[in-house]
Amino acid sequence: MLHENLKSFPKDFLWGAASAAYQIEGAWNIDGKGISNWDKFVRIPGKTFKGTNGDIAVDHYHRYKEDVQLMAEMGLKTYRFSVAWSRIFPNGKGEINQKGLDFYNDLINELIEHHIEPILTIYHWDLPQALQDEYGGWESRQIIKDFTNYCITLYKAFGDRVKYWVSLNEQNVFTRLGYQTAMHPPGVKDDKLFYQVNHHASLANAAAIKAFRSHVPDGKIGPSFAYSPAYAATSKPEDVLAAENAEELASHWWMDVYTWGTYPQAAWNYLERKGIAPEVEEGDLELLKEGKPDFMGVNYYQTTTFEKNPLHGGTSEGHFNTSGEKGTSEDTGIPGLYKTVRNENLNRTNWDWNIDPQGLRIGLRRITNRYKLPILISENGLGEYDKAEEDGSINDDYRIEYIESHVKSIQEAVTDGVEVIGYCVWSFTDLLSWLNGYKKRYGFVYVNQHEEGEHDLRRMKKKSFYWYKAVIESNGENL
Ligand code: BGP
């Protein structure tokens, strides 16, 4: 649809930015914090870019007041952050670490004082290592109880002030990279285990949402799903089918479970015939149905284009660009189902991520049509090299262009009738990219932190900082 005039953003639209504990906090072993799976994983040689780790990250733990001050100056309406589970429960369960609760209490109070709505992500990938050691973390059903206990602790501590909650961040990504590509902890490649781990995570997600209803009855909660809408490479029916396969196995597999507590049929049959469908126990599907979210959190970075992949001799796992050298990523696929192919209609970043603002509108509409849930865009942004000039300016016009085009696309979706609650740009300050160190930057605020040498971690406002401030001031009218 081409619209003559676009609808305005809702008056209470949550213009925001996002982060995650491990990527910003640092203070990895301070004030009683326990060790997480990431604290351990980054110490294995060759796992991260130049061996970078989050020991210090951008030291948000000690500089949160300065960071919130910058958010206030920008006029942010909301800030999405995550809680490090091992700060609250150093062993994942058992005794609570009061200093961990204090830190997040202080942060939340600081945000509220500055009229910034907190959005709290309960789990953004940093699992207490003690749980991984004891029972394999997400590999065991025991995680459901410990995760729910951790959630209830947070609901009781912060539910009076925090009204927006994200349960699991990108379940599809942390399980895929943890159990299919071995690029994230625990560094395993096992397809059957991957689906089993996902089943446990979905159950934990549902149990957490179910418990939320009695502890924070006036709050809203949902998972954040990493959605990459599938395109067909051509109008050949076999390519269209490949895209359908991908949409079902790589997206509906999670979003259907979140919303309805059911697995999509063709994907289920495919996995069952291969002997890798998850084992479902009595009562599981009932629990999944009881965990319906209030909104679908969507992390959108790009669309993916698919074509037919032969059953024999087809493409399987390919190299992922974590070097920032354009053109080094390879196609991936599942023989017999689909394979990715470069979309020549789209420009790409230096990390080979497609730049596709219209894809966001398409994705928002697909979710609205299928699930009829409001949507929180919990992440979207551009990771690029940034350069601090001698006069301290950072001219990130490419980032402004990226965000502006995506905001326009959201407005088009809003005009189409999609209910969007808010938009959290990834990220507020520069931060540690899990596998790409500090050279792949996303922030509105530059942080003087690099892979090597000593750096003073000072904060510098990028050109995009001022631009987004003006967008917020005009509630998106001033693009
Ligand atoms: C999402 C994660 C974020 C963030 C972002 C950018 O998948 O939720 O934590 O890292 O991607 O990814 P990257 O740092 O790999 O560019």
GROMACS .gro file of C-alpha atoms and ligand atoms in nm:
model
  495
    1MET     CA    1   0.000   0.000   0.000
    2LEU     CA    2   0.118   0.347  -0.077
    3HIS     CA    3  -0.030   0.597   0.167
    4GLU     CA    4  -0.097   0.966   0.085
    5ASN     CA    5  -0.052   1.068   0.448
    6LEU     CA    6   0.097   0.872   0.730
    7LYS     CA    7  -0.065   0.831   1.067
    8SER     CA    8   0.115   0.998   1.359
    9PHE     CA    9   0.295   0.790   1.618
   10PRO     CA   10   0.082   0.734   1.929
   11LYS     CA   11   0.125   1.009   2.192
   12ASP     CA   12   0.272   0.770   2.446
   13PHE     CA   13   0.504   0.597   2.197
   14LEU     CA   14   0.813   0.466   2.375
   15TRP     CA   15   1.114   0.609   2.192
   16GLY     CA   16   1.404   0.422   2.337
   17ALA     CA   17   1.738   0.252   2.322
   18ALA     CA   18   1.861  -0.083   2.447
   19SER     CA   19   2.156  -0.264   2.600
   20ALA     CA   20   2.245  -0.592   2.773
   21ALA     CA   21   2.424  -0.648   3.104
   22TYR     CA   22   2.723  -0.843   2.977
   23GLN     CA   23   2.786  -0.598   2.697
   24ILE     CA   24   2.799  -0.283   2.911
   25GLU     CA   25   2.837  -0.343   3.283
   26GLY     CA   26   3.187  -0.477   3.340
   27ALA     CA   27   3.246  -0.535   3.715
   28TRP     CA   28   3.238  -0.903   3.627
   29ASN     CA   29   3.356  -1.025   3.968
   30ILE     CA   30   3.265  -0.732   4.188
   31ASP     CA   31   3.016  -0.696   4.475
   32GLY     CA   32   2.941  -1.064   4.504
   33LYS     CA   33   2.860  -1.136   4.139
   34GLY     CA   34   2.897  -1.501   4.036
   35ILE     CA   35   3.060  -1.626   3.717
   36SER     CA   36   2.843  -1.650   3.406
   37ASN     CA   37   2.877  -1.875   3.102
   38TRP     CA   38   3.011  -1.576   2.910
   39ASP     CA   39   3.272  -1.494   3.175
   40LYS     CA   40   3.402  -1.844   3.114
   41PHE     CA   41   3.355  -1.870   2.736
   42VAL     CA   42   3.545  -1.551   2.648
   43ARG     CA   43   3.854  -1.694   2.818
   44ILE     CA   44   3.877  -1.981   2.569
   45PRO     CA   45   4.136  -1.873   2.310
   46GLY     CA   46   3.995  -1.790   1.967
   47LYS     CA   47   3.630  -1.754   2.068
   48THR     CA   48   3.592  -1.375   2.049
   49PHE     CA   49   3.748  -1.102   1.834
   50LYS     CA   50   4.102  -1.047   1.962
   51GLY     CA   51   4.004  -1.221   2.283
   52THR     CA   52   3.778  -0.936   2.394
   53ASN     CA   53   3.570  -0.987   2.705
   54GLY     CA   54   3.321  -0.804   2.921
   55ASP     CA   55   3.539  -0.780   3.233
   56ILE     CA   56   3.523  -0.403   3.205
   57ALA     CA   57   3.305  -0.359   2.895
   58VAL     CA   58   3.207   0.009   2.904
   59ASP     CA   59   3.203   0.015   3.285
   60HIS     CA   60   2.835   0.102   3.307
   61TYR     CA   61   2.825  -0.058   3.653
   62HIS     CA   62   3.027   0.235   3.786
   63ARG     CA   63   2.908   0.498   3.537
   64TYR     CA   64   2.536   0.435   3.521
   65LYS     CA   65   2.455   0.782   3.659
   66GLU     CA   66   2.649   0.951   3.383
   67ASP     CA   67   2.481   0.723   3.126
   68VAL     CA   68   2.131   0.794   3.257
   69GLN     CA   69   2.215   1.166   3.255
   70LEU     CA   70   2.295   1.135   2.885
   71MET     CA   71   1.968   0.947   2.824
   72ALA     CA   72   1.780   1.226   2.997
   73GLU     CA   73   1.958   1.488   2.790
   74MET     CA   74   1.854   1.301   2.479
   75GLY     CA   75   1.495   1.285   2.599
   76LEU     CA   76   1.468   0.905   2.586
   77LYS     CA   77   1.123   0.785   2.685
   78THR     CA   78   1.238   0.435   2.762
   79TYR     CA   79   1.556   0.241   2.824
   80ARG     CA   80   1.578  -0.136   2.785
   81PHE     CA   81   1.850  -0.303   2.992
   82SER     CA   82   1.906  -0.655   3.121
   83VAL     CA   83   1.976  -0.800   3.462
   84ALA     CA   84   2.277  -1.027   3.510
   85TRP     CA   85   2.130  -1.337   3.672
   86SER     CA   86   2.461  -1.415   3.845
   87ARG     CA   87   2.459  -1.074   4.015
   88ILE     CA   88   2.132  -1.163   4.186
   89PHE     CA   89   2.204  -1.533   4.241
   90PRO     CA   90   2.582  -1.592   4.219
   91ASN     CA   91   2.509  -1.965   4.192
   92GLY     CA   92   2.194  -1.928   3.987
   93LYS     CA   93   1.979  -2.022   4.285
   94GLY     CA   94   1.996  -2.030   4.663
   95GLU     CA   95   2.119  -1.724   4.842
   96ILE     CA   96   2.039  -1.380   4.704
   97ASN     CA   97   2.320  -1.128   4.662
   98GLN     CA   98   2.174  -0.807   4.805
   99LYS     CA   99   2.437  -0.591   4.635
  100GLY     CA  100   2.314  -0.717   4.301
  101LEU     CA  101   1.958  -0.612   4.379
  102ASP     CA  102   2.088  -0.276   4.505
  103PHE     CA  103   2.260  -0.201   4.177
  104TYR     CA  104   1.945  -0.252   3.970
  105ASN     CA  105   1.730  -0.073   4.226
  106ASP     CA  106   1.958   0.230   4.199
  107LEU     CA  107   1.953   0.215   3.820
  108ILE     CA  108   1.574   0.185   3.807
  109ASN     CA  109   1.527   0.473   4.051
  110GLU     CA  110   1.768   0.688   3.856
  111LEU     CA  111   1.574   0.620   3.534
  112ILE     CA  112   1.240   0.697   3.693
  113GLU     CA  113   1.371   1.019   3.845
  114HIS     CA  114   1.463   1.123   3.493
  115HIS     CA  115   1.120   1.022   3.358
  116ILE     CA  116   1.258   0.730   3.160
  117GLU     CA  117   1.038   0.418   3.154
  118PRO     CA  118   1.250   0.112   3.239
  119ILE     CA  119   1.211  -0.199   3.022
  120LEU     CA  120   1.376  -0.486   3.205
  121THR     CA  121   1.510  -0.788   3.016
  122ILE     CA  122   1.529  -1.082   3.253
  123TYR     CA  123   1.766  -1.295   3.046
  124HIS     CA  124   2.006  -1.165   2.785
  125TRP     CA  125   2.230  -1.469   2.749
  126ASP     CA  126   2.451  -1.459   3.060
  127LEU     CA  127   2.362  -1.780   3.241
  128PRO     CA  128   2.514  -1.847   3.585
  129GLN     CA  129   2.798  -2.090   3.513
  130ALA     CA  130   2.706  -2.284   3.828
  131LEU     CA  131   2.384  -2.401   3.657
  132GLN     CA  132   2.571  -2.500   3.342
  133ASP     CA  133   2.812  -2.702   3.554
  134GLU     CA  134   2.546  -2.860   3.772
  135TYR     CA  135   2.297  -2.977   3.513
  136GLY     CA  136   2.388  -2.835   3.175
  137GLY     CA  137   2.182  -2.516   3.212
  138TRP     CA  138   1.909  -2.510   2.945
  139GLU     CA  139   1.979  -2.877   2.866
  140SER     CA  140   1.785  -2.983   3.173
  141ARG     CA  141   1.426  -2.931   3.278
  142GLN     CA  142   1.563  -2.822   3.616
  143ILE     CA  143   1.626  -2.482   3.461
  144ILE     CA  144   1.250  -2.416   3.459
  145LYS     CA  145   1.229  -2.403   3.836
  146ASP     CA  146   1.547  -2.202   3.885
  147PHE     CA  147   1.459  -1.955   3.612
  148THR     CA  148   1.110  -1.903   3.753
  149ASN     CA  149   1.252  -1.850   4.100
  150TYR     CA  150   1.494  -1.590   3.960
  151CYS     CA  151   1.207  -1.417   3.776
  152ILE     CA  152   0.985  -1.406   4.085
  153THR     CA  153   1.273  -1.253   4.282
  154LEU     CA  154   1.294  -0.975   4.022
  155TYR     CA  155   0.915  -0.928   4.011
  156LYS     CA  156   0.906  -0.885   4.389
  157ALA     CA  157   1.204  -0.651   4.396
  158PHE     CA  158   1.122  -0.428   4.100
  159GLY     CA  159   0.760  -0.494   3.998
  160ASP     CA  160   0.635  -0.189   4.186
  161ARG     CA  161   0.829   0.039   3.948
  162VAL     CA  162   0.902  -0.166   3.636
  163LYS     CA  163   0.595  -0.222   3.418
  164TYR     CA  164   0.753  -0.349   3.095
  165TRP     CA  165   0.940  -0.678   3.104
  166VAL     CA  166   1.116  -0.886   2.840
  167SER     CA  167   1.145  -1.252   2.940
  168LEU     CA  168   1.404  -1.416   2.712
  169ASN     CA  169   1.613  -1.222   2.466
  170GLU     CA  170   1.640  -1.397   2.129
  171GLN     CA  171   1.586  -1.754   2.237
  172ASN     CA  172   1.632  -1.852   1.873
  173VAL     CA  173   1.977  -1.693   1.862
  174PHE     CA  174   2.129  -1.798   2.194
  175THR     CA  175   2.023  -2.159   2.135
  176ARG     CA  176   2.131  -2.166   1.771
  177LEU     CA  177   2.472  -2.016   1.841
  178GLY     CA  178   2.508  -2.220   2.158
  179TYR     CA  179   2.395  -2.559   2.022
  180GLN     CA  180   2.411  -2.555   1.640
  181THR     CA  181   2.705  -2.338   1.534
  182ALA     CA  182   2.901  -2.357   1.863
  183MET     CA  183   2.987  -1.986   1.834
  184HIS     CA  184   2.837  -1.900   2.175
  185PRO     CA  185   2.853  -2.091   2.504
  186PRO     CA  186   2.839  -2.376   2.568
  187GLY     CA  187   2.991  -2.422   2.220
  188VAL     CA  188   2.806  -2.739   2.123
  189LYS     CA  189   2.690  -2.872   1.783
  190ASP     CA  190   2.400  -3.108   1.836
  191ASP     CA  191   2.073  -3.065   1.647
  192LYS     CA  192   1.866  -3.289   1.871
  193LEU     CA  193   1.990  -3.115   2.182
  194PHE     CA  194   1.922  -2.779   2.016
  195TYR     CA  195   1.550  -2.859   1.987
  196GLN     CA  196   1.536  -3.004   2.336
  197VAL     CA  197   1.706  -2.696   2.485
  198ASN     CA  198   1.453  -2.482   2.303
  199HIS     CA  199   1.166  -2.678   2.444
  200HIS     CA  200   1.299  -2.622   2.798
  201ALA     CA  201   1.354  -2.252   2.730
  202SER     CA  202   0.999  -2.218   2.597
  203LEU     CA  203   0.864  -2.391   2.908
  204ALA     CA  204   1.072  -2.164   3.132
  205ASN     CA  205   0.945  -1.863   2.937
  206ALA     CA  206   0.584  -1.973   2.983
  207ALA     CA  207   0.631  -2.048   3.354
  208ALA     CA  208   0.784  -1.703   3.403
  209ILE     CA  209   0.496  -1.531   3.226
  210LYS     CA  210   0.241  -1.733   3.421
  211ALA     CA  211   0.402  -1.629   3.752
  212PHE     CA  212   0.420  -1.268   3.635
  213ARG     CA  213   0.039  -1.240   3.635
  214SER     CA  214   0.010  -1.269   4.012
  215HIS     CA  215   0.322  -1.068   4.100
  216VAL     CA  216   0.295  -0.777   3.859
  217PRO     CA  217  -0.073  -0.774   3.762
  218ASP     CA  218  -0.053  -0.428   3.608
  219GLY     CA  219   0.263  -0.502   3.407
  220LYS     CA  220   0.327  -0.620   3.052
  221ILE     CA  221   0.561  -0.898   2.954
  222GLY     CA  222   0.680  -1.069   2.636
  223PRO     CA  223   0.984  -1.240   2.483
  224SER     CA  224   1.213  -1.065   2.234
  225PHE     CA  225   1.236  -1.267   1.918
  226ALA     CA  226   1.510  -1.216   1.658
  227TYR     CA  227   1.290  -1.199   1.352
  228SER     CA  228   1.440  -1.208   1.007
  229PRO     CA  229   1.146  -1.222   0.765
  230ALA     CA  230   1.202  -1.473   0.485
  231TYR     CA  231   1.193  -1.368   0.117
  232ALA     CA  232   1.189  -1.602  -0.179
  233ALA     CA  233   1.481  -1.549  -0.417
  234THR     CA  234   1.257  -1.584  -0.726
  235SER     CA  235   0.896  -1.657  -0.813
  236LYS     CA  236   0.987  -2.017  -0.892
  237PRO     CA  237   0.755  -2.226  -0.676
  238GLU     CA  238   1.049  -2.424  -0.533
  239ASP     CA  239   1.209  -2.102  -0.409
  240VAL     CA  240   0.880  -1.981  -0.264
  241LEU     CA  241   0.850  -2.314  -0.085
  242ALA     CA  242   1.206  -2.276   0.047
  243ALA     CA  243   1.112  -1.936   0.195
  244GLU     CA  244   0.797  -2.090   0.348
  245ASN     CA  245   1.010  -2.364   0.501
  246ALA     CA  246   1.244  -2.106   0.648
  247GLU     CA  247   0.963  -1.889   0.784
  248GLU     CA  248   0.811  -2.191   0.954
  249LEU     CA  249   1.124  -2.359   1.090
  250ALA     CA  250   1.322  -2.045   1.174
  251SER     CA  251   1.044  -1.816   1.300
  252HIS     CA  252   0.703  -1.974   1.356
  253TRP     CA  253   0.877  -2.250   1.549
  254TRP     CA  254   0.922  -1.997   1.832
  255MET     CA  255   0.652  -1.739   1.785
  256ASP     CA  256   0.372  -1.999   1.754
  257VAL     CA  257   0.484  -2.158   2.080
  258TYR     CA  258   0.497  -1.822   2.256
  259THR     CA  259   0.154  -1.719   2.138
  260TRP     CA  260  -0.045  -2.040   2.117
  261GLY     CA  261   0.164  -2.309   2.284
  262THR     CA  262   0.171  -2.516   1.964
  263TYR     CA  263   0.447  -2.617   1.726
  264PRO     CA  264   0.394  -2.555   1.353
  265GLN     CA  265   0.286  -2.874   1.180
  266ALA     CA  266   0.515  -2.919   0.879
  267ALA     CA  267   0.824  -2.824   1.080
  268TRP     CA  268   0.724  -3.063   1.358
  269ASN     CA  269   0.674  -3.351   1.114
  270TYR     CA  270   1.003  -3.280   0.944
  271LEU     CA  271   1.194  -3.288   1.275
  272GLU     CA  272   1.008  -3.593   1.398
  273ARG     CA  273   1.092  -3.787   1.083
  274LYS     CA  274   1.456  -3.691   1.128
  275GLY     CA  275   1.440  -3.805   1.491
  276ILE     CA  276   1.529  -3.464   1.634
  277ALA     CA  277   1.193  -3.331   1.752
  278PRO     CA  278   1.197  -3.237   2.121
  279GLU     CA  279   1.061  -3.475   2.381
  280VAL     CA  280   0.739  -3.331   2.514
  281GLU     CA  281   0.613  -3.448   2.852
  282GLU     CA  282   0.259  -3.457   2.980
  283GLY     CA  283   0.143  -3.114   3.086
  284ASP     CA  284   0.403  -2.929   2.876
  285LEU     CA  285   0.162  -2.807   2.612
  286GLU     CA  286  -0.081  -2.688   2.880
  287LEU     CA  287   0.195  -2.486   3.047
  288LEU     CA  288   0.300  -2.337   2.714
  289LYS     CA  289  -0.057  -2.224   2.654
  290GLU     CA  290  -0.065  -2.055   2.994
  291GLY     CA  291   0.233  -1.836   2.904
  292LYS     CA  292   0.078  -1.614   2.642
  293PRO     CA  293   0.268  -1.284   2.624
  294ASP     CA  294   0.117  -0.934   2.625
  295PHE     CA  295   0.327  -0.828   2.330
  296MET     CA  296   0.574  -0.974   2.084
  297GLY     CA  297   0.917  -0.821   2.131
  298VAL     CA  298   1.089  -0.801   1.794
  299ASN     CA  299   1.459  -0.756   1.735
  300TYR     CA  300   1.486  -0.667   1.370
  301TYR     CA  301   1.810  -0.621   1.182
  302GLN     CA  302   1.753  -0.768   0.839
  303THR     CA  303   1.555  -0.993   0.609
  304THR     CA  304   1.695  -1.316   0.466
  305THR     CA  305   1.641  -1.444   0.114
  306PHE     CA  306   1.608  -1.814   0.036
  307GLU     CA  307   1.617  -2.052  -0.254
  308LYS     CA  308   1.580  -2.423  -0.308
  309ASN     CA  309   1.852  -2.640  -0.155
  310PRO     CA  310   1.891  -2.993  -0.293
  311LEU     CA  311   1.851  -3.280  -0.049
  312HIS     CA  312   2.176  -3.440  -0.162
  313GLY     CA  313   2.486  -3.228  -0.184
  314GLY     CA  314   2.303  -2.916  -0.066
  315THR     CA  315   2.453  -2.629   0.130
  316SER     CA  316   2.472  -2.660   0.507
  317GLU     CA  317   2.649  -2.444   0.766
  318GLY     CA  318   2.859  -2.162   0.617
  319HIS     CA  319   3.101  -1.905   0.758
  320PHE     CA  320   2.954  -1.605   0.940
  321ASN     CA  321   3.121  -1.265   0.895
  322THR     CA  322   3.262  -1.156   1.231
  323SER     CA  323   3.557  -0.975   1.078
  324GLY     CA  324   3.389  -0.666   0.939
  325GLU     CA  325   3.534  -0.744   0.595
  326LYS     CA  326   3.251  -0.705   0.349
  327GLY     CA  327   3.178  -1.008   0.137
  328THR     CA  328   3.327  -1.270   0.369
  329SER     CA  329   3.003  -1.432   0.484
  330GLU     CA  330   2.893  -1.755   0.321
  331ASP     CA  331   2.550  -1.894   0.246
  332THR     CA  332   2.401  -2.139   0.492
  333GLY     CA  333   2.115  -2.384   0.466
  334ILE     CA  334   1.953  -2.714   0.543
  335PRO     CA  335   1.966  -2.962   0.254
  336GLY     CA  336   1.618  -3.039   0.131
  337LEU     CA  337   1.464  -2.731   0.297
  338TYR     CA  338   1.632  -2.405   0.202
  339LYS     CA  339   1.954  -2.218   0.154
  340THR     CA  340   2.026  -1.849   0.192
  341VAL     CA  341   2.120  -1.643  -0.108
  342ARG     CA  342   2.239  -1.286  -0.140
  343ASN     CA  343   1.963  -1.038  -0.219
  344GLU     CA  344   2.107  -0.818  -0.494
  345ASN     CA  345   1.838  -0.555  -0.435
  346LEU     CA  346   1.973  -0.464  -0.095
  347ASN     CA  347   2.284  -0.286   0.028
  348ARG     CA  348   2.477  -0.451   0.306
  349THR     CA  349   2.685  -0.338   0.602
  350ASN     CA  350   3.052  -0.422   0.640
  351TRP     CA  351   2.941  -0.727   0.837
  352ASP     CA  352   2.720  -0.836   0.543
  353TRP     CA  353   2.392  -0.760   0.720
  354ASN     CA  354   2.125  -0.656   0.468
  355ILE     CA  355   1.988  -0.305   0.505
  356ASP     CA  356   1.615  -0.341   0.448
  357PRO     CA  357   1.381  -0.094   0.617
  358GLN     CA  358   1.079  -0.219   0.421
  359GLY     CA  359   1.150  -0.564   0.558
  360LEU     CA  360   1.066  -0.428   0.901
  361ARG     CA  361   0.722  -0.316   0.783
  362ILE     CA  362   0.668  -0.654   0.619
  363GLY     CA  363   0.772  -0.835   0.936
  364LEU     CA  364   0.551  -0.620   1.159
  365ARG     CA  365   0.253  -0.692   0.937
  366ARG     CA  366   0.319  -1.064   0.927
  367ILE     CA  367   0.332  -1.079   1.307
  368THR     CA  368   0.018  -0.870   1.341
  369ASN     CA  369  -0.175  -1.086   1.098
  370ARG     CA  370  -0.064  -1.414   1.248
  371TYR     CA  371  -0.055  -1.339   1.619
  372LYS     CA  372  -0.272  -1.031   1.672
  373LEU     CA  373  -0.042  -0.905   1.945
  374PRO     CA  374   0.095  -0.554   2.000
  375ILE     CA  375   0.465  -0.530   1.911
  376LEU     CA  376   0.758  -0.382   2.096
  377ILE     CA  377   1.052  -0.330   1.864
  378SER     CA  378   1.308  -0.419   2.125
  379GLU     CA  379   1.613  -0.387   1.900
  380ASN     CA  380   1.708  -0.235   1.566
  381GLY     CA  381   2.024  -0.053   1.472
  382LEU     CA  382   2.338  -0.034   1.266
  383GLY     CA  383   2.672  -0.183   1.363
  384GLU     CA  384   2.953   0.000   1.184
  385TYR     CA  385   3.303   0.138   1.220
  386ASP     CA  386   3.285   0.487   1.373
  387LYS     CA  387   3.561   0.741   1.380
  388ALA     CA  388   3.610   1.000   1.652
  389GLU     CA  389   3.752   1.314   1.487
  390GLU     CA  390   4.016   1.527   1.654
  391ASP     CA  391   3.758   1.785   1.757
  392GLY     CA  392   3.558   1.509   1.930
  393SER     CA  393   3.281   1.486   1.671
  394ILE     CA  394   3.158   1.154   1.536
  395ASN     CA  395   2.979   1.198   1.207
  396ASP     CA  396   2.769   0.886   1.178
  397ASP     CA  397   2.541   1.002   0.897
  398TYR     CA  398   2.509   0.640   0.778
  399ARG     CA  399   2.352   0.550   1.114
  400ILE     CA  400   2.110   0.841   1.094
  401GLU     CA  401   2.011   0.729   0.746
  402TYR     CA  402   1.961   0.373   0.867
  403ILE     CA  403   1.747   0.462   1.168
  404GLU     CA  404   1.550   0.728   0.982
  405SER     CA  405   1.450   0.483   0.709
  406HIS     CA  406   1.344   0.226   0.968
  407VAL     CA  407   1.143   0.480   1.166
  408LYS     CA  408   0.961   0.577   0.844
  409SER     CA  409   0.889   0.214   0.779
  410ILE     CA  410   0.744   0.175   1.130
  411GLN     CA  411   0.522   0.475   1.067
  412GLU     CA  412   0.400   0.309   0.750
  413ALA     CA  413   0.324  -0.007   0.946
  414VAL     CA  414   0.141   0.200   1.209
  415THR     CA  415  -0.062   0.351   0.926
  416ASP     CA  416  -0.135  -0.003   0.804
  417GLY     CA  417  -0.280  -0.072   1.148
  418VAL     CA  418   0.005  -0.242   1.331
  419GLU     CA  419   0.007  -0.166   1.703
  420VAL     CA  420   0.365  -0.070   1.791
  421ILE     CA  421   0.430   0.013   2.157
  422GLY     CA  422   0.784   0.139   2.123
  423TYR     CA  423   1.113   0.137   1.940
  424CYS     CA  424   1.440   0.058   2.115
  425VAL     CA  425   1.744   0.135   1.905
  426TRP     CA  426   2.038  -0.094   1.963
  427SER     CA  427   2.225   0.061   2.137
  428PHE     CA  428   2.244   0.365   2.366
  429THR     CA  429   2.617   0.375   2.427
  430ASP     CA  430   2.872   0.180   2.228
  431LEU     CA  431   2.922  -0.157   2.387
  432LEU     CA  432   3.092  -0.491   2.354
  433SER     CA  433   2.969  -0.687   2.054
  434TRP     CA  434   2.966  -1.053   2.161
  435LEU     CA  435   3.197  -1.175   1.887
  436ASN     CA  436   3.313  -0.850   1.724
  437GLY     CA  437   3.482  -0.660   2.005
  438TYR     CA  438   3.449  -0.281   2.011
  439LYS     CA  439   3.511  -0.209   1.647
  440LYS     CA  440   3.152  -0.288   1.548
  441ARG     CA  441   2.972   0.004   1.709
  442TYR     CA  442   2.601   0.069   1.748
  443GLY     CA  443   2.565   0.353   2.000
  444PHE     CA  444   2.433   0.707   1.994
  445VAL     CA  445   2.713   0.772   2.241
  446TYR     CA  446   3.068   0.683   2.148
  447VAL     CA  447   3.272   0.519   2.422
  448ASN     CA  448   3.648   0.540   2.409
  449GLN     CA  449   3.704   0.169   2.455
  450HIS     CA  450   3.897  -0.056   2.214
  451GLU     CA  451   4.024  -0.409   2.182
  452GLU     CA  452   4.378  -0.326   2.278
  453GLY     CA  453   4.559  -0.091   2.513
  454GLU     CA  454   4.430   0.128   2.792
  455HIS     CA  455   4.144   0.358   2.719
  456ASP     CA  456   3.969   0.615   2.928
  457LEU     CA  457   3.611   0.504   2.850
  458ARG     CA  458   3.493   0.862   2.809
  459ARG     CA  459   3.153   0.917   2.652
  460MET     CA  460   3.117   1.134   2.340
  461LYS     CA  461   2.789   1.220   2.171
  462LYS     CA  462   2.768   1.118   1.807
  463LYS     CA  463   2.582   1.318   1.542
  464SER     CA  464   2.303   1.059   1.566
  465PHE     CA  465   2.254   1.152   1.933
  466TYR     CA  466   2.135   1.500   1.840
  467TRP     CA  467   1.933   1.371   1.548
  468TYR     CA  468   1.742   1.114   1.759
  469LYS     CA  469   1.682   1.376   2.027
  470ALA     CA  470   1.502   1.589   1.768
  471VAL     CA  471   1.301   1.287   1.647
  472ILE     CA  472   1.184   1.217   2.002
  473GLU     CA  473   1.102   1.583   2.067
  474SER     CA  474   0.875   1.590   1.764
  475ASN     CA  475   0.732   1.242   1.838
  476GLY     CA  476   0.857   1.123   1.502
  477GLU     CA  477   0.703   1.407   1.300
  478ASN     CA  478   1.038   1.563   1.232
  479LEU     CA  479   1.213   1.310   1.013
  480BGP     C1  480   2.131  -0.907   1.890
  480BGP     C2  481   2.158  -0.917   2.038
  480BGP     C3  482   2.233  -0.802   2.094
  480BGP     C4  483   2.336  -0.740   2.001
  480BGP     C5  484   2.288  -0.730   1.859
  480BGP     C6  485   2.398  -0.692   1.762
  480BGP     O1  486   2.121  -1.034   1.837
  480BGP     O2  487   2.039  -0.930   2.111
  480BGP     O3  488   2.284  -0.838   2.219
  480BGP     O4  489   2.459  -0.793   2.017
  480BGP     O5  490   2.231  -0.849   1.814
  480BGP     O6  491   2.475  -0.803   1.732
  480BGP     P1  492   2.628  -0.795   1.703
  480BGP     O7  493   2.690  -0.738   1.827
  480BGP     O8  494   2.671  -0.934   1.675
  480BGP     O9  495   2.645  -0.707   1.585
   0.00000   0.00000   0.00000
